[in-house]
CSV table of C-alpha atoms in Angstrom, one decimal:
chain,number,residue,atom,x,y,z
A,221,ASP,CA,12.9,9.5,-8.0
A,222,GLN,CA,12.3,6.5,-5.7
A,223,GLN,CA,12.4,7.7,-2.1
A,224,VAL,CA,11.9,4.2,-0.7
A,225,LYS,CA,14.0,1.4,-2.2
A,226,GLN,CA,14.0,-2.3,-1.8
A,227,ASN,CA,17.0,-3.4,-3.8
A,228,SER,CA,16.3,-7.2,-3.6
A,229,PRO,CA,13.4,-8.1,-5.9
A,230,SER,CA,13.4,-11.6,-4.6
A,231,LEU,CA,14.5,-13.8,-1.7
A,232,SER,CA,14.4,-17.5,-1.0
A,233,VAL,CA,14.7,-19.0,2.4
A,234,GLN,CA,14.4,-22.5,3.9
A,235,GLU,CA,11.5,-23.1,6.2
A,236,GLY,CA,12.4,-22.5,9.8
A,237,ARG,CA,15.3,-20.2,9.0
A,238,ILE,CA,15.3,-16.4,9.3
A,239,SER,CA,14.1,-14.1,6.5
A,240,ILE,CA,15.6,-10.7,6.3
A,241,LEU,CA,14.0,-8.1,4.1
A,242,ASN,CA,15.7,-4.8,3.6
A,243,CYS,CA,14.5,-1.3,2.8
A,244,ASP,CA,16.4,2.0,2.3
A,245,TYR,CA,15.0,5.5,2.2
A,246,THR,CA,16.4,8.8,1.2
A,247,ASN,CA,14.1,11.4,2.8
A,248,SER,CA,15.3,12.3,6.3
A,249,MET,CA,11.8,13.7,7.0
A,250,PHE,CA,10.3,10.2,7.1
A,251,ASP,CA,9.5,9.3,10.6
A,252,TYR,CA,7.0,6.4,10.4
A,253,PHE,CA,7.6,3.2,8.6
A,254,LEU,CA,5.4,0.2,7.8
A,255,TRP,CA,5.7,-3.2,6.3
A,256,TYR,CA,3.0,-4.8,4.2
A,257,LYS,CA,2.5,-8.3,2.9
A,258,LYS,CA,0.7,-8.9,-0.4
A,259,TYR,CA,-0.6,-12.1,-2.0
A,260,PRO,CA,-1.4,-12.1,-5.7
A,261,ALA,CA,-4.7,-10.4,-6.7
A,262,GLU,CA,-5.2,-9.1,-3.1
A,263,GLY,CA,-4.7,-5.8,-1.4
A,264,PRO,CA,-1.6,-5.5,0.8
A,265,THR,CA,-2.0,-6.5,4.4
A,266,PHE,CA,-0.5,-4.4,7.2
A,267,LEU,CA,2.1,-6.3,9.1
A,268,ILE,CA,4.1,-4.1,11.5
A,269,SER,CA,5.2,-0.5,11.9
A,270,ILE,CA,7.8,1.5,13.6
A,271,SER,CA,8.1,5.1,14.6
A,272,SER,CA,11.4,6.9,14.4
A,273,ILE,CA,11.6,7.3,18.1
A,274,LYS,CA,12.2,3.5,18.3
A,275,ASP,CA,14.8,1.3,16.7
A,276,LYS,CA,13.1,-2.0,17.1
A,277,ASN,CA,9.5,-3.2,17.2
A,278,GLU,CA,8.5,-6.8,17.6
A,279,ASP,CA,5.2,-8.6,17.0
A,280,GLY,CA,5.4,-12.4,17.2
A,281,ARG,CA,7.6,-13.8,14.5
A,282,PHE,CA,8.0,-10.3,12.9
A,283,THR,CA,10.6,-7.8,14.0
A,284,VAL,CA,11.3,-4.5,12.3
A,285,PHE,CA,14.6,-2.7,12.9
A,286,LEU,CA,15.2,0.9,12.1
A,287,ASN,CA,18.7,2.5,11.6
A,288,LYS,CA,18.0,6.2,11.2
A,289,SER,CA,21.5,7.2,10.6
A,290,ALA,CA,21.8,4.8,7.8
A,291,LYS,CA,18.2,5.4,6.6
A,292,HIS,CA,17.7,1.7,6.6
A,293,LEU,CA,15.1,-0.6,8.0
A,294,SER,CA,14.7,-4.3,7.9
A,295,LEU,CA,12.0,-6.9,8.5
A,296,HIS,CA,13.0,-10.1,10.2
A,297,ILE,CA,10.8,-13.1,10.1
A,298,VAL,CA,11.7,-16.0,12.3
A,299,PRO,CA,11.1,-18.8,11.9
A,300,SER,CA,10.0,-18.5,8.3
A,301,GLN,CA,7.0,-20.5,7.2
A,302,PRO,CA,5.7,-21.5,3.7
A,303,GLY,CA,2.7,-19.3,4.3
A,304,ASP,CA,5.0,-16.3,4.5
A,305,SER,CA,5.7,-16.6,0.8
A,306,ALA,CA,4.4,-13.3,-0.6
A,307,VAL,CA,5.6,-9.9,-1.8
A,308,TYR,CA,6.6,-7.6,1.0
A,309,PHE,CA,6.5,-3.8,0.7
A,310,CYS,CA,8.0,-1.3,3.0
A,311,ALA,CA,6.5,2.1,3.2
A,312,ALA,CA,7.4,5.4,4.8
A,313,SER,CA,5.6,8.6,5.7
A,314,ASP,CA,6.4,11.9,7.3
A,315,PHE,CA,4.8,13.2,10.5
A,316,THR,CA,1.7,14.4,8.6
A,317,GLY,CA,0.9,10.9,7.4
A,318,ASN,CA,-0.6,12.5,4.3
A,319,GLN,CA,1.7,10.7,1.8
A,320,PHE,CA,3.0,7.2,1.9
A,321,TYR,CA,5.8,6.1,-0.3
A,322,PHE,CA,6.2,2.5,-1.1
A,323,GLY,CA,9.2,0.4,-2.1
A,324,THR,CA,9.0,-1.8,-5.2
A,325,GLY,CA,8.6,-4.9,-3.1
A,326,THR,CA,10.6,-8.1,-2.4
A,327,SER,CA,9.1,-11.4,-3.3
A,328,LEU,CA,9.8,-13.9,-0.5
A,329,THR,CA,9.7,-17.6,-1.2
A,330,VAL,CA,9.9,-19.9,1.8
A,331,ILE,CA,10.9,-23.4,0.7
A,332,PRO,CA,9.4,-26.3,2.7
B,1159,GLY,CA,-9.0,-4.6,13.4
B,1160,ALA,CA,-9.6,-1.8,10.9
B,1161,VAL,CA,-11.4,-3.0,7.7
B,1162,VAL,CA,-11.6,-1.3,4.4
B,1163,SER,CA,-14.0,-2.7,1.9
B,1164,GLN,CA,-13.9,-2.2,-1.8
B,1165,HIS,CA,-16.8,-2.8,-4.2
B,1166,PRO,CA,-17.0,-4.3,-6.8
B,1167,SER,CA,-14.2,-6.7,-6.6
B,1168,TRP,CA,-14.5,-7.5,-10.3
B,1169,VAL,CA,-16.1,-5.5,-13.0
B,1170,ILE,CA,-16.2,-5.7,-16.8
B,1171,CYS,CA,-17.3,-2.7,-18.9
B,1172,LYS,CA,-17.5,-1.8,-22.5
B,1173,SER,CA,-15.0,0.6,-24.0
B,1174,GLY,CA,-16.3,4.2,-23.7
B,1175,THR,CA,-18.5,3.6,-20.7
B,1176,SER,CA,-17.8,4.7,-17.1
B,1177,VAL,CA,-17.4,2.6,-14.1
B,1178,LYS,CA,-17.5,3.5,-10.4
B,1179,ILE,CA,-15.5,1.7,-7.6
B,1180,GLU,CA,-16.3,2.3,-4.0
B,1181,CYS,CA,-14.0,2.3,-1.0
B,1182,ARG,CA,-15.5,2.2,2.5
B,1183,SER,CA,-13.8,2.2,5.9
B,1184,LEU,CA,-16.1,-0.1,7.9
B,1185,ASP,CA,-15.2,0.6,11.5
B,1186,PHE,CA,-13.3,3.9,11.5
B,1187,GLN,CA,-13.6,7.3,10.0
B,1188,ALA,CA,-11.0,8.1,7.4
B,1189,THR,CA,-10.1,11.7,6.7
B,1190,THR,CA,-7.7,10.6,4.0
B,1191,MET,CA,-8.1,7.8,1.5
B,1192,PHE,CA,-5.7,6.8,-1.2
B,1193,TRP,CA,-6.2,5.3,-4.6
B,1194,TYR,CA,-3.6,3.0,-6.2
B,1195,ARG,CA,-3.2,1.2,-9.4
B,1196,GLN,CA,-1.1,-1.9,-9.7
B,1197,PHE,CA,0.5,-2.9,-12.9
B,1198,PRO,CA,1.8,-6.5,-13.4
B,1199,LYS,CA,5.0,-7.2,-11.6
B,1200,GLN,CA,5.4,-3.6,-10.4
B,1201,SER,CA,4.8,-1.8,-7.2
B,1202,LEU,CA,1.7,0.0,-6.3
B,1203,MET,CA,1.3,3.3,-8.1
B,1204,LEU,CA,-0.3,6.0,-6.1
B,1205,MET,CA,-2.9,7.7,-8.3
B,1206,ALA,CA,-4.4,10.3,-5.9
B,1207,THR,CA,-4.9,11.3,-2.3
B,1208,SER,CA,-8.5,11.9,-1.4
B,1209,ASN,CA,-9.4,14.1,1.6
B,1210,GLU,CA,-12.9,14.3,2.9
B,1211,GLY,CA,-14.8,17.3,1.8
B,1212,SER,CA,-12.1,18.6,-0.6
B,1213,LYS,CA,-10.7,18.0,-4.0
B,1214,ALA,CA,-8.4,15.0,-4.5
B,1215,THR,CA,-4.7,15.6,-5.1
B,1216,TYR,CA,-3.6,13.7,-8.1
B,1217,GLU,CA,-0.1,12.4,-8.8
B,1218,GLN,CA,1.8,13.6,-11.8
B,1219,GLY,CA,0.7,11.9,-15.0
B,1220,VAL,CA,-2.7,10.9,-13.7
B,1221,GLU,CA,-5.6,12.4,-15.6
B,1222,LYS,CA,-8.0,13.9,-13.1
B,1223,ASP,CA,-10.8,14.2,-15.6
B,1224,LYS,CA,-10.5,10.6,-16.4
B,1225,PHE,CA,-10.2,9.3,-12.9
B,1226,LEU,CA,-12.8,11.1,-10.9
B,1227,ILE,CA,-12.5,10.8,-7.1
B,1228,ASN,CA,-15.2,11.8,-4.7
B,1229,HIS,CA,-14.7,11.6,-0.9
B,1230,ALA,CA,-18.1,12.8,0.2
B,1231,SER,CA,-18.1,11.3,3.7
B,1232,LEU,CA,-15.5,10.1,6.3
B,1233,THR,CA,-16.2,6.5,5.4
B,1234,LEU,CA,-16.7,6.5,1.6
B,1235,SER,CA,-14.5,7.4,-1.3
B,1236,THR,CA,-15.3,6.6,-4.9
B,1237,LEU,CA,-13.2,6.3,-8.0
B,1238,THR,CA,-15.0,6.7,-11.3
B,1239,VAL,CA,-13.1,5.7,-14.5
B,1240,THR,CA,-14.7,7.8,-17.2
B,1241,SER,CA,-14.8,6.8,-20.9
B,1242,ALA,CA,-12.9,3.7,-20.0
B,1243,HIS,CA,-10.5,2.1,-22.6
B,1244,PRO,CA,-8.8,-1.3,-22.7
B,1245,GLU,CA,-5.6,0.3,-21.4
B,1246,ASP,CA,-7.4,1.2,-18.2
B,1247,SER,CA,-7.8,-2.4,-17.4
B,1248,SER,CA,-6.0,-3.0,-14.2
B,1249,PHE,CA,-6.1,-3.8,-10.5
B,1250,TYR,CA,-7.3,-0.7,-8.5
B,1251,ILE,CA,-6.7,-0.6,-4.8
B,1252,CYS,CA,-7.9,1.9,-2.2
B,1253,SER,CA,-6.6,2.5,1.3
B,1254,ALA,CA,-7.8,4.5,4.2
B,1255,SER,CA,-5.6,6.3,6.8
B,1256,LEU,CA,-6.2,5.6,10.5
B,1257,THR,CA,-4.6,8.0,13.0
B,1258,GLY,CA,-2.7,6.3,15.8
B,1259,VAL,CA,-0.5,7.4,18.7
B,1260,PHE,CA,2.7,7.4,16.8
B,1261,GLY,CA,1.5,7.9,13.3
B,1262,ASN,CA,-1.0,7.0,10.7
B,1263,THR,CA,-1.5,3.4,9.5
B,1264,ILE,CA,-3.1,2.8,6.2
B,1265,TYR,CA,-5.3,-0.2,5.6
B,1266,PHE,CA,-6.0,-1.5,2.2
B,1267,GLY,CA,-9.2,-2.7,0.5
B,1268,GLU,CA,-9.3,-6.0,-1.3
B,1269,GLY,CA,-8.8,-4.4,-4.7
B,1270,SER,CA,-11.0,-4.2,-7.8
B,1271,TRP,CA,-10.2,-5.8,-11.1
B,1272,LEU,CA,-11.4,-3.7,-14.0
B,1273,THR,CA,-11.5,-5.2,-17.4
B,1274,VAL,CA,-12.5,-3.0,-20.3
B,1275,VAL,CA,-13.6,-4.8,-23.4
């Protein structure tokens, strides 16, 4: 059973606009969440993370929002750039950090 | 930043032979390393969790006798695909866990393409 879900397999956004990638989880024990970016034939690259004690974390153009009551997190990229075109995975772990659960990914295409 | 290196990045082997893939954390000690396999157009599939000095924990459906994992030191884990067959051809990725203030962050290697002919 998929404990971390990304329901949108793909997303297209115009350059300069905001990209919003969504992720839902089912396990209330998850308390640490991460976003990864992946180009074809490469390993995922860590982007940004958020702990459950916060509801927002910002790093440059990337902001992650966490809604614990809804078990939902989102990644905002603004402004979107063509180089952001990649597959984005969200991941979650519990406090032990011994197991990470990944979503199935959302393929983002930023149109110049 | 933290760097995880995988070697080799590309390997071709004959059916029936064994091949070893190394995963190294270059600037930090990783108590826990993970091995993944990626199928085309699918998410990463966790194969096993490797803890230094102990036996790896395999996910359901992963043959532990076929995919041997050794985590002999805090900076090195190896995955050996034994008696490889063409269906084992895939992209294998490792990651290492770095403990931070709020939680663990995992950093991925570059991945290894295995082609079994």
